Short mmCIF file of C-alpha atoms and ligand atoms in Angstrom, two decimals:
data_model
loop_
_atom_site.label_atom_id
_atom_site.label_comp_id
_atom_site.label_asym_id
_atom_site.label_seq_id
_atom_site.Cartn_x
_atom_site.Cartn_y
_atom_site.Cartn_z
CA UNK A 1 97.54 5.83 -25.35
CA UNK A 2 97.99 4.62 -22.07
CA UNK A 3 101.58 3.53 -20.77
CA UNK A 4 102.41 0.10 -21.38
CA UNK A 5 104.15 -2.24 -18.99
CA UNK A 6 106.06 -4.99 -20.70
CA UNK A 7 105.39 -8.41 -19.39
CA UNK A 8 107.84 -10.67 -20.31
CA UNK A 9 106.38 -13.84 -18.88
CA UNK A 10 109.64 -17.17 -18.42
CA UNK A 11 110.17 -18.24 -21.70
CA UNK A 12 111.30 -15.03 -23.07
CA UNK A 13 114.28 -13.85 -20.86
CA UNK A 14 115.17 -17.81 -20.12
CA UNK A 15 114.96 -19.31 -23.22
CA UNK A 16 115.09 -16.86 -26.39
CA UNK A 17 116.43 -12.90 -24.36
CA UNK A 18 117.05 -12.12 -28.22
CA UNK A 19 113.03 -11.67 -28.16
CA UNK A 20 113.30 -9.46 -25.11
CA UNK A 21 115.75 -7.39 -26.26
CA UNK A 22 114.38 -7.00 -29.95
CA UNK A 23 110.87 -5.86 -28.13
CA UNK A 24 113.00 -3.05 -26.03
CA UNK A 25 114.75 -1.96 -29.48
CA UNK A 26 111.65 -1.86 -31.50
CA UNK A 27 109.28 -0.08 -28.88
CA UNK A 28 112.23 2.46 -28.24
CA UNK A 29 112.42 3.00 -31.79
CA UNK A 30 108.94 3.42 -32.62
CA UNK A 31 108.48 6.44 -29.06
CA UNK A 32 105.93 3.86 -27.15
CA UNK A 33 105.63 4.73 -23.43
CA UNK A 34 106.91 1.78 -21.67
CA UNK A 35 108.71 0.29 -18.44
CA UNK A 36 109.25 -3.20 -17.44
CA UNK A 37 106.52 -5.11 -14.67
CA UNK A 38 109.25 -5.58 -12.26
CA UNK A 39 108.63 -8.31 -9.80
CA UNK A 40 106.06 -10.04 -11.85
CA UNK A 41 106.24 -13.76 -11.81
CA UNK A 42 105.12 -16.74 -14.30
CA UNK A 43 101.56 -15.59 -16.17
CA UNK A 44 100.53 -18.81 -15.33
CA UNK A 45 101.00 -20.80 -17.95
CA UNK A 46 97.56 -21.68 -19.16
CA UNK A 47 97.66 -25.21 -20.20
CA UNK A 48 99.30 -26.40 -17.07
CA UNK A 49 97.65 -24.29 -14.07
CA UNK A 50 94.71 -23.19 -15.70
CA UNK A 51 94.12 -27.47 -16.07
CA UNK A 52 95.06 -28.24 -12.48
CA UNK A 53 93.02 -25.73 -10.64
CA UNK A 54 91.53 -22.27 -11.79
CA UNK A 55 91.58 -20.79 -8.45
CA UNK A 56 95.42 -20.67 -8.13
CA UNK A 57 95.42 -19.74 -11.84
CA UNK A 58 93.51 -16.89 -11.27
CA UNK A 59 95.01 -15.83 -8.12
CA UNK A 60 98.42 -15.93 -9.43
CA UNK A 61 97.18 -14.34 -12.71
CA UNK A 62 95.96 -11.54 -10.57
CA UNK A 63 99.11 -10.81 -8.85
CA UNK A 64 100.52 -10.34 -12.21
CA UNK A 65 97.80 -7.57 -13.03
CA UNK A 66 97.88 -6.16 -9.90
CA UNK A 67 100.91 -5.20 -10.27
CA UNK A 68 100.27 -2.93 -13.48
CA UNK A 69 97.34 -1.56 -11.59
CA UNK A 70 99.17 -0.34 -9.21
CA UNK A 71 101.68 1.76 -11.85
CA UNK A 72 98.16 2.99 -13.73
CA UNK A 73 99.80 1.10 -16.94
CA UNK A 74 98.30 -1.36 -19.23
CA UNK A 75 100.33 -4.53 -19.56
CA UNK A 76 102.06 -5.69 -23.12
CA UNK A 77 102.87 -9.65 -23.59
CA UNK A 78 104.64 -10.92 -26.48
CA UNK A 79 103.94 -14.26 -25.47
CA UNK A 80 100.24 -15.93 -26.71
CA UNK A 81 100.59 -18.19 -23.19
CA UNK A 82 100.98 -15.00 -20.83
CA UNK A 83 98.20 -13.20 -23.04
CA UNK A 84 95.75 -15.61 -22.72
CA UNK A 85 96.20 -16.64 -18.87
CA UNK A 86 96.40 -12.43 -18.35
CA UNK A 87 93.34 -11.82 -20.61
CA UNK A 88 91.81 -14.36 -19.69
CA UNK A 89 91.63 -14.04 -16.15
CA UNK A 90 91.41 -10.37 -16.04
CA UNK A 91 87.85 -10.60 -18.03
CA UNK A 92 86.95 -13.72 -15.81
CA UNK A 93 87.86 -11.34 -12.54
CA UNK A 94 86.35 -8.38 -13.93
CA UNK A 95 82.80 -10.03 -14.72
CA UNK A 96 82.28 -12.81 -11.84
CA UNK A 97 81.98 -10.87 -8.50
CA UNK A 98 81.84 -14.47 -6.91
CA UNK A 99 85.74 -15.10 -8.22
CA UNK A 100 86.54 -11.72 -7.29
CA UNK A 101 85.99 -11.80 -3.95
CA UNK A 102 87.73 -15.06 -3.87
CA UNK A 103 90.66 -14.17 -5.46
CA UNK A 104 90.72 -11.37 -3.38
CA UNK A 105 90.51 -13.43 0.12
CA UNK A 106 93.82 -14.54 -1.34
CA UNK A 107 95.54 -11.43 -2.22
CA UNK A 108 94.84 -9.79 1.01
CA UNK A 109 97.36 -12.39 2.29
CA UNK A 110 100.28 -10.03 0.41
CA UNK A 111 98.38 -6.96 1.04
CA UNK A 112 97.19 -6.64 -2.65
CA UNK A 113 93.84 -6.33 -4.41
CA UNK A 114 92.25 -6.79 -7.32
CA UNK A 115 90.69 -4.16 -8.82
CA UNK A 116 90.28 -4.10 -12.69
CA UNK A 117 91.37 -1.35 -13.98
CA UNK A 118 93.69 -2.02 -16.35
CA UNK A 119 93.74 -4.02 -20.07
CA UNK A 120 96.06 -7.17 -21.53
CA UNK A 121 98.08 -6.59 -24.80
CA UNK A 122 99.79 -8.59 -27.06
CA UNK A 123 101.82 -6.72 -29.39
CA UNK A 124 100.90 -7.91 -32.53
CA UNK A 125 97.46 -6.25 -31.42
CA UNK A 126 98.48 -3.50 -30.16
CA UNK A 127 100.94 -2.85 -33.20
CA UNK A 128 98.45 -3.21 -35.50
CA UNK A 129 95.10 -1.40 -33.66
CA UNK A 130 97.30 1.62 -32.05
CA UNK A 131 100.29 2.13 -34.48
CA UNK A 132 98.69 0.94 -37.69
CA UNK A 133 100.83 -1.34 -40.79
CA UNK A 134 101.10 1.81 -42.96
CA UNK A 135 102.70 3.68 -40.24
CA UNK A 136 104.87 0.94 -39.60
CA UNK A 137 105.42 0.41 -43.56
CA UNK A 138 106.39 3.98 -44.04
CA UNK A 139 109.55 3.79 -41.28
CA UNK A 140 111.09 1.09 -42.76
CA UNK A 141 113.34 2.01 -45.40
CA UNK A 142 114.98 -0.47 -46.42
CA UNK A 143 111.93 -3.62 -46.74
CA UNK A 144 113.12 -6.94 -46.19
CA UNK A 145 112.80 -9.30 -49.50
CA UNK A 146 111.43 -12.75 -47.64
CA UNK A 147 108.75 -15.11 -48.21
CA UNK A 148 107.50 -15.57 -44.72
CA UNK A 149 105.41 -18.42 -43.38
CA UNK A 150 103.31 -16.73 -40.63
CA UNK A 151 102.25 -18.47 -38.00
CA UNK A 152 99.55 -16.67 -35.90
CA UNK A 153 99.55 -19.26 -32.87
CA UNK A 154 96.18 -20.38 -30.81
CA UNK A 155 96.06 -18.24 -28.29
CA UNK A 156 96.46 -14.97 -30.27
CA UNK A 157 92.82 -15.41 -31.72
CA UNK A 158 90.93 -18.16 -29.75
CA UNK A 159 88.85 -18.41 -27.87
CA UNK A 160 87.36 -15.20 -30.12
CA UNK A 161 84.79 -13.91 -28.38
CA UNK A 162 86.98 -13.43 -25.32
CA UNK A 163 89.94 -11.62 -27.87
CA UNK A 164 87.66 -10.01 -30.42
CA UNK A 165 89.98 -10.01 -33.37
CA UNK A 166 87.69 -11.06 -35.68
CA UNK A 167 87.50 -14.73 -37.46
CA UNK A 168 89.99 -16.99 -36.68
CA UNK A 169 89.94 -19.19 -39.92
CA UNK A 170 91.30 -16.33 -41.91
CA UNK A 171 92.72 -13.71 -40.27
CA UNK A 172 94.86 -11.12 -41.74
CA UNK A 173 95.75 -8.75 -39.33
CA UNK A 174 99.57 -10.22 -38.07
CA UNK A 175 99.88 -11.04 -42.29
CA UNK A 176 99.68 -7.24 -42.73
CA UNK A 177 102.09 -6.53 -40.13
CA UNK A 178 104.53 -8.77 -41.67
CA UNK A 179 104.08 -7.48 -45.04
CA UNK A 180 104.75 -3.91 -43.83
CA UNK A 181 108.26 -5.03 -43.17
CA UNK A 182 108.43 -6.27 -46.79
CA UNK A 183 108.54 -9.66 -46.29
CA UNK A 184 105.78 -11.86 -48.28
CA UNK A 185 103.30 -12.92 -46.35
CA UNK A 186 103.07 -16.66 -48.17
CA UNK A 187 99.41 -18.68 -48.09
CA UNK A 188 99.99 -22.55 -46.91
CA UNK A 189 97.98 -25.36 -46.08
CA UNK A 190 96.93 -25.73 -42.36
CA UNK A 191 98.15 -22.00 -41.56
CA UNK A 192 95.82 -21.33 -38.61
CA UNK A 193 96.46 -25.30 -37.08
CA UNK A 194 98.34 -25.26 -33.87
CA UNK A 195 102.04 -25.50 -33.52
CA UNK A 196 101.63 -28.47 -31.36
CA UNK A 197 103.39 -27.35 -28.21
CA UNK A 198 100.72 -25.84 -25.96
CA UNK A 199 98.42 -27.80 -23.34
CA UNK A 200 101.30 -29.38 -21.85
CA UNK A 201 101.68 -31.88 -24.51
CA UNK A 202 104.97 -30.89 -25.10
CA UNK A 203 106.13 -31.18 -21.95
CA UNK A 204 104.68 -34.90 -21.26
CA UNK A 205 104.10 -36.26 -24.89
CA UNK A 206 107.15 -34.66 -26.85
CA UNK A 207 106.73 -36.87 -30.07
CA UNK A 208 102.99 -36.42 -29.93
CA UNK A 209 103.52 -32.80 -29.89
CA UNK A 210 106.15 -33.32 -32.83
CA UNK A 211 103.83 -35.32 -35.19
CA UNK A 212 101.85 -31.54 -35.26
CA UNK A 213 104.43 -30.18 -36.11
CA UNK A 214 106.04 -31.93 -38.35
CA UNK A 215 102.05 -31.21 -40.18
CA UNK A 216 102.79 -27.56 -40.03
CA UNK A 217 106.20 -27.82 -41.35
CA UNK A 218 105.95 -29.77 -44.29
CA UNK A 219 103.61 -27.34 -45.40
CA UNK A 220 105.27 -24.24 -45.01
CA UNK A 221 108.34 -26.19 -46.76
CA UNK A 222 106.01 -27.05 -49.64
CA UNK A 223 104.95 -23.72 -49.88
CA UNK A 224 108.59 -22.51 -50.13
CA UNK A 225 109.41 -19.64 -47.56
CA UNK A 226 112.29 -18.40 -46.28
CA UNK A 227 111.62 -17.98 -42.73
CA UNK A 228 108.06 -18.79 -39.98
CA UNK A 229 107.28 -15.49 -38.22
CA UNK A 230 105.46 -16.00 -35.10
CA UNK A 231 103.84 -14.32 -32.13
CA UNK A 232 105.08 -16.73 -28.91
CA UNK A 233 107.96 -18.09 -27.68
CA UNK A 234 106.27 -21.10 -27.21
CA UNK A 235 105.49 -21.65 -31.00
CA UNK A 236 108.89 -20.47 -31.46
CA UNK A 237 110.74 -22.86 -29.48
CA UNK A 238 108.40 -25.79 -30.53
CA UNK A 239 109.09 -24.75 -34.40
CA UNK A 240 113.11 -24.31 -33.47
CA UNK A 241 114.15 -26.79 -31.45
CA UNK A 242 111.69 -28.99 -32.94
CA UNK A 243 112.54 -28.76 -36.29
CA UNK A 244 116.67 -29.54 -34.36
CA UNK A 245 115.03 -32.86 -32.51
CA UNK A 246 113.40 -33.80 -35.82
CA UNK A 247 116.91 -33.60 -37.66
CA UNK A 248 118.31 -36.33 -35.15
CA UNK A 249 115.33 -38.57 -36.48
CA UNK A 250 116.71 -37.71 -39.82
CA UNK A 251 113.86 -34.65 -41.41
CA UNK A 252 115.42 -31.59 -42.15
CA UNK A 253 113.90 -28.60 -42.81
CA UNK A 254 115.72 -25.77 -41.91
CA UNK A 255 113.69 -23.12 -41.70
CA UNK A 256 114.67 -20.26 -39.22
CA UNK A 257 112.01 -19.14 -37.13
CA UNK A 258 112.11 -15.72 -36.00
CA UNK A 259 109.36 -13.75 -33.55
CA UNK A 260 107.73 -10.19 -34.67
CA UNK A 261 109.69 -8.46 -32.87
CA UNK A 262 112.91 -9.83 -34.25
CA UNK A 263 111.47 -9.14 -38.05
CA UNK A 264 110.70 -5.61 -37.37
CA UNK A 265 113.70 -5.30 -35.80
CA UNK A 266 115.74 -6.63 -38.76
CA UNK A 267 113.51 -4.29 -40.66
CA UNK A 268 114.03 -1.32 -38.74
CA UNK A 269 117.86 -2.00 -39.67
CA UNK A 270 119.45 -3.94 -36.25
CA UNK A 271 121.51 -6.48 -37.13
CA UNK A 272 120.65 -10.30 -36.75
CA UNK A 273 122.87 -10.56 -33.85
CA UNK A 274 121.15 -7.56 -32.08
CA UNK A 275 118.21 -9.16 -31.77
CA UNK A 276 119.03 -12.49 -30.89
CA UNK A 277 119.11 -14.62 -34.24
CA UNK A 278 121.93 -16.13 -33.66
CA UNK A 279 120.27 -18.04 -30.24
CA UNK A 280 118.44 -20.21 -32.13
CA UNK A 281 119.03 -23.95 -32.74
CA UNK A 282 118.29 -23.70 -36.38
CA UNK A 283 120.80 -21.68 -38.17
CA UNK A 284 120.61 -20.84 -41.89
CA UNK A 285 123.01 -18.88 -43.28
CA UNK A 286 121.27 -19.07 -46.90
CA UNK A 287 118.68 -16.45 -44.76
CA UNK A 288 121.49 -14.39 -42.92
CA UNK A 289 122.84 -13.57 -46.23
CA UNK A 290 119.76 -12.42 -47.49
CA UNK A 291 119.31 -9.94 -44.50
CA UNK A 292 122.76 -9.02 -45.07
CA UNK A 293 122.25 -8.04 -48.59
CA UNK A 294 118.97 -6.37 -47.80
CA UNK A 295 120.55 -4.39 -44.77
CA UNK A 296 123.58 -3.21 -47.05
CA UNK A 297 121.70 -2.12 -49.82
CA UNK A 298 120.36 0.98 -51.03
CA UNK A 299 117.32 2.22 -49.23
CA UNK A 300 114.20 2.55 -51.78
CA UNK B 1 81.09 -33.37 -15.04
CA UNK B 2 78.40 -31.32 -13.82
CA UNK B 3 77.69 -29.10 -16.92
CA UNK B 4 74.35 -28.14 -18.33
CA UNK B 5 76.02 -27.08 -21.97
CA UNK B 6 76.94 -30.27 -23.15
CA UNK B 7 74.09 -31.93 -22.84
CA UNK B 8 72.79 -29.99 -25.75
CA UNK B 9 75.51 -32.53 -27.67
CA UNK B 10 74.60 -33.47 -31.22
CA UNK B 11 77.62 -35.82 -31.66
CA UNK B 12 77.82 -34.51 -34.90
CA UNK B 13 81.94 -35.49 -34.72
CA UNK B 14 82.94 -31.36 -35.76
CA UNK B 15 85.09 -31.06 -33.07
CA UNK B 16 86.81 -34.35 -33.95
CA UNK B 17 87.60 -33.58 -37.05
CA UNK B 18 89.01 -30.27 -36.35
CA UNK B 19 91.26 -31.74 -33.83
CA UNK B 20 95.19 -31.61 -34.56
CA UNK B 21 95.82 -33.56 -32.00
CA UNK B 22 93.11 -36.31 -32.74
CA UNK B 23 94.29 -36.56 -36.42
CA UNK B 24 97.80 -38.52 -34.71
CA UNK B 25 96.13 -39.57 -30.96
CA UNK B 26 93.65 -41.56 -29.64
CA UNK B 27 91.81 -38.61 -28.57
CA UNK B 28 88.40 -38.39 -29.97
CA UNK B 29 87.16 -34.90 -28.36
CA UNK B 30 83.58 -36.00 -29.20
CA UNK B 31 83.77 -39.41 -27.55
CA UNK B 32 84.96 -37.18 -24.70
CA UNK B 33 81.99 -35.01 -24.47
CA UNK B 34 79.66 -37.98 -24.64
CA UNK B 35 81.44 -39.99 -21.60
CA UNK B 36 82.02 -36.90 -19.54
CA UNK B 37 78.33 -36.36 -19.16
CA UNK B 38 77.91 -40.55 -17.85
CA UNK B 39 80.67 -41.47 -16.31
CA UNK B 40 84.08 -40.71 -14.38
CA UNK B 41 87.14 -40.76 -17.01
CA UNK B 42 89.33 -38.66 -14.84
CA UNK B 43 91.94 -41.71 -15.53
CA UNK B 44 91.79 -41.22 -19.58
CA UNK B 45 95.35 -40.52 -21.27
CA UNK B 46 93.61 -38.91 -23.85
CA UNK B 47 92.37 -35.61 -21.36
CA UNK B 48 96.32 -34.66 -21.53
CA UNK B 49 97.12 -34.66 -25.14
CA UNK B 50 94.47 -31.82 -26.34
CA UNK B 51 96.97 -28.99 -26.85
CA UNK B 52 94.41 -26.48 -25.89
CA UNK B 53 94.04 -24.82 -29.63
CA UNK B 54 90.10 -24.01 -28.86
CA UNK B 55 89.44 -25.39 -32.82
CA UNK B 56 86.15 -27.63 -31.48
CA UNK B 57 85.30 -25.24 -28.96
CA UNK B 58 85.22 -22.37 -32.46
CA UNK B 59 83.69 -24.69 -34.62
CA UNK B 60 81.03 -26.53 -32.48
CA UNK B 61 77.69 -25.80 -34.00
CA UNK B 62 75.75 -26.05 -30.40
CA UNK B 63 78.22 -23.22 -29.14
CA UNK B 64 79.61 -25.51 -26.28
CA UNK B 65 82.97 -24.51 -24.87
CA UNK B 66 84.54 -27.80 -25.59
CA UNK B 67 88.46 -26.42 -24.95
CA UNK B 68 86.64 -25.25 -21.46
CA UNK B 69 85.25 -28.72 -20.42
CA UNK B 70 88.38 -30.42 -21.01
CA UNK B 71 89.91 -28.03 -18.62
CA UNK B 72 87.39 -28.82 -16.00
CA UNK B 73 87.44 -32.53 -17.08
CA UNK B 74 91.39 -32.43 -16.22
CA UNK B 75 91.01 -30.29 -12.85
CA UNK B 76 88.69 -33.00 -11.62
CA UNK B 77 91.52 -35.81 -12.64
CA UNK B 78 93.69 -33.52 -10.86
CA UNK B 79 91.86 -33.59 -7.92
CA UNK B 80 91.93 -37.29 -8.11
CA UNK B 81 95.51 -37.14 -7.76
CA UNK B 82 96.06 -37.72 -11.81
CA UNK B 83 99.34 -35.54 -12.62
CA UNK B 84 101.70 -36.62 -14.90
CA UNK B 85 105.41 -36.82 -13.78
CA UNK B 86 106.67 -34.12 -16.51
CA UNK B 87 103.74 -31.85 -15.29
CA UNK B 88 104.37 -31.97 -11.52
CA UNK B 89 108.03 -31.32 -12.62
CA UNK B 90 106.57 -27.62 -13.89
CA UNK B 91 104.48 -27.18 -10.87
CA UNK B 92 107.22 -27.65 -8.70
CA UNK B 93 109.60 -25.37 -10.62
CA UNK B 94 106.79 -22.67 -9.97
CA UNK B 95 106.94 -23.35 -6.35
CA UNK B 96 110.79 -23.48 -6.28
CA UNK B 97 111.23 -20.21 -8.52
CA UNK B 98 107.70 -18.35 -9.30
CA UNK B 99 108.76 -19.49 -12.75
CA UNK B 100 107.74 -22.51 -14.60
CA UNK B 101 110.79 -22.58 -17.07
CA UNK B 102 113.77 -20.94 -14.41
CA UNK B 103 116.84 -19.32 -15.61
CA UNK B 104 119.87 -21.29 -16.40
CA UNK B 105 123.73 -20.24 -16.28
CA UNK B 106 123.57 -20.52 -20.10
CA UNK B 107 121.13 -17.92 -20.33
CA UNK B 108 122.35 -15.88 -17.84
CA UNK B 109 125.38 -15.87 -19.82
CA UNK B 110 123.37 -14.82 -22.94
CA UNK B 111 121.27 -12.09 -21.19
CA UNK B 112 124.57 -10.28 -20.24
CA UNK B 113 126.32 -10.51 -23.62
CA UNK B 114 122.83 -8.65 -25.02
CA UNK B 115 123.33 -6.07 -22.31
CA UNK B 116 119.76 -7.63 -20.45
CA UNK B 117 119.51 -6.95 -16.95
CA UNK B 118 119.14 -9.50 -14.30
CA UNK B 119 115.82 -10.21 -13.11
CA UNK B 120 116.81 -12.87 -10.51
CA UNK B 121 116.63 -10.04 -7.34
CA UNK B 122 113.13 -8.85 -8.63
CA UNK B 123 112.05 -12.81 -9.34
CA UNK B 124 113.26 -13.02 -5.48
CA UNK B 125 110.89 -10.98 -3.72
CA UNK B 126 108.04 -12.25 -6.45
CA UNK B 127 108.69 -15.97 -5.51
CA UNK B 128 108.08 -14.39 -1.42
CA UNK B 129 104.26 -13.85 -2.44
CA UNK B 130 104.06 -16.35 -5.13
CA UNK B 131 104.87 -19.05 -2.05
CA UNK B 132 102.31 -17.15 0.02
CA UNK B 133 99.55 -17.32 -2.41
CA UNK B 134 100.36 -20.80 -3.68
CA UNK B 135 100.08 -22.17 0.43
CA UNK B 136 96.92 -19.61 0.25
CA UNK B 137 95.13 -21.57 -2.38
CA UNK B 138 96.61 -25.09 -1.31
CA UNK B 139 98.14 -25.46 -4.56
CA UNK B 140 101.28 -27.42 -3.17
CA UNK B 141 99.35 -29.46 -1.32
CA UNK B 142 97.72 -30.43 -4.45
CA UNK B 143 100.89 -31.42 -6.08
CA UNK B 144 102.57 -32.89 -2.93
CA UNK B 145 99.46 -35.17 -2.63
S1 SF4 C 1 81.06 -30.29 -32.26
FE1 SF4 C 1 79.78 -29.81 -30.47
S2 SF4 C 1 77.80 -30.78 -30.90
FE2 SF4 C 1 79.29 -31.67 -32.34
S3 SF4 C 1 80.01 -33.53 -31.27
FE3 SF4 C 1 81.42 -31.91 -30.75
S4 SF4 C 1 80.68 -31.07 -28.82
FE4 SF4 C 1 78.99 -32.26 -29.73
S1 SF4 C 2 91.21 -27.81 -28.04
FE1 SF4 C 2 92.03 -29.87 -27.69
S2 SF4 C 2 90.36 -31.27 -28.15
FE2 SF4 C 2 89.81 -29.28 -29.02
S3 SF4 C 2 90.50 -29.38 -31.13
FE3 SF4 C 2 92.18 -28.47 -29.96
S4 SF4 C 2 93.51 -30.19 -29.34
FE4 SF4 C 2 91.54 -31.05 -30.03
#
């Protein structure tokens, strides 16, 4: 296993550092080889710069990979945005020697190139192809009792010939991860539909963006769950404060939302706090108590 | 839009229907495919409220990367000078901070009290070539113009 540089994109350590700092926990915990991507800047954020002009998408994509390439380390996102501009562009670069070059013409101008030699993560991925559920599923000791909407996110599995994780009407692999933590995994209507966020319709059509959600949300309600799990800060900040701005229109749902990390985190036995729970808008101390009484109680 | 693919269209209306974003928009993706290949729409709304999810570019029976000509459909509107005020806002944070969604004091705050470190002198010397390769590819002239 190659070492793994974690990329931590601008969502994560501006918005929700709970994320960041359940990812360090967890991939201490579980011996991966790892070190931050120091001096890497924004992925780009696909559905603004790759939509204005590839060429500067690229280019600044390839600054962010260059940067691994030069420490011989693969790079790990936790963020579907920063996987798919990083993914994306590296198997654009590494394919079209016409893009190459040009991206290259560019780079020179900071003395870097280009050279492909490295691969994009995500960790729900890489969890589940390098460390495996059961081995995950055999460290936890003491499983967490939740019914768990999951939400997989765009980005993770489309478009799928580029990510080659199989299907993306049904996939299964993030459920299993989640169910190795012992939380239930719980079916709902519309469970691979987008959260609504990406694209930059949040940004310039916020209760466009919300009517999608508000689609996604009903349903997990209906389908009664505890908590959403999800893959991308994104999601999770569309699903969190979301669900808050919906609340001042009067629909409350209250359903925590917390990121892989931060479930296998609570799994592996940090406390809510540890991992950032308590920085979210939604709060619901129905859910903290049931950590707590999972956490406290005898192993199995 | 120059683009060989989508004139294999059936307008069969799949990637309409699959559409999140169509289902509460006037967006009709197919309607887009079929205007894109005649005429100039860089000044349609509708290009900005696909979200990007790639469901009509999965589900198109003629295997046409739908998700892939809206991008290029918007990049042309770009080029036009068509940015919305909330997306130049981003753009410009990137220029100003190599980040599109910069640290805040609140967050600072809440980095330190998890024991985080603070990326701000690393983000410093990124921003340095970030500037550099954003004048490189004209990128702030495109969102100045
Ligand atoms: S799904 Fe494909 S073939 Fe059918 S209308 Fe849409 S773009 Fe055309
Ligand atoms: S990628 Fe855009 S147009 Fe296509 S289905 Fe998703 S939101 Fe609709």
């Amino acid at each position: 296993m190659r070492e793994l540089s974690l990329y931590t994109g601008c969502l994560i350590p501006n918005r929700y550092p709970g994320i960041e700092k359940a990812t360090r926990l967890v991939l201490d915990r579980l011996d991966i080889r790892w070190s931050e991507l120091k001096e890497a800047a924004c992925c780009p954020a696909p559905g603004i710069y790759r939509s204005f002009d590839k060429i500067t998408w690229l280019t600044l994509a390839s600054r962010n990979l260059v940067l691994a390439e030069e420490k011989n380390t693969d790079i790990l996102t936790i963020c579907n945005g920063c996987f798919s501009s990083l993914m994306d562009a590296n198997n654009i670069l590494k394919s079209d020697t016409g893009l190459r070059n040009e991206v290259n013409s560019h780079l020179k101008k900071i003395g870097k190139e280009y050279l492909g030699t490295i691969e994009v993560r995500h960790i729900i991925e890489f969890l589940y192809k390098d460390i495996g559920a059961e081995k995950l599923d055999k460290l936890i000791e003491k499983p967490l009792e939740l019914r768990a909407a999951v939400h997989y996110g765009c980005h993770l599995l489309k478009p799928t010939k580029e990510r080659k994780l199989g299907g993306a009407e049904c996939p299964v692999f993030f459920d299993e991860l989640v169910e190795a933590t012992g939380a239930m995994s719980v079916p709902y209507e519309g469970k691979t539909n987008c959260c609504g966020a990406g694209g930059g319709v949040r940004s310039a059509m916020l209760e466009t963006s919300l009517k999608m959600t508000e689609y996604k949300l009903e349903r997990m309600e209906k389908a009664g769950v505890d908590c959403i799990v999800d893959a991308c800060p994104f999601c999770h900040l569309q699903y969190d404060w979301g669900q808050a701005e919906l609340a001042k229109a009067g629909k409350a749902y209250n359903i925590p939302v917390v990121h892989y990390s931060q479930l296998l985190g609570l799994a592996l036995g940090y406390e809510p706090e540890e991992v950032g729970l308590n920085l979210n808008e939604i709060i619901n101390p129905g859910f903290e108590e049931k950590i707590a009484l999972v956490q406290k109680g005898k192993p199995r | 839009m120059k683009n060989s693919e989508i004139l294999t269209c059936l307008q069969c209306g799949t990637c309409h229907a699959s559409c999140p974003s169509g289902r509460y928009t006037s967006l009709n993706v197919r309607k887009i495919v079929r205007d894109s290949i005649r005429k100039d729409i860089s000044d349609e709304p509708e290009l900005w409220m696909c979200t990007t999810c790639y469901n009509c570019q999965e589900r198109c029976p003629r295997g046409i990367k739908v998700t892939d000509a809206i991008l290029t459909l918007r990049s042309e509107a770009v080029k036009k000078g068509e940015i919305l005020p909330a997306h130049r806002k981003v753009c410009r944070f990137l220029i100003e901070t190599g980040n599109s969604i910069p640290i805040d004091d609140k967050h600072r705050l809440l980095r330190k009290r998890l024991g985080l470190g603070n990326p701000e002198p690393a983000h410093k010397k990124a921003l340095k070539e970030v500037r550099a390769l954003l004048a490189s590819t004209k990128f702030d002239e495109l969102i100045k113009a």
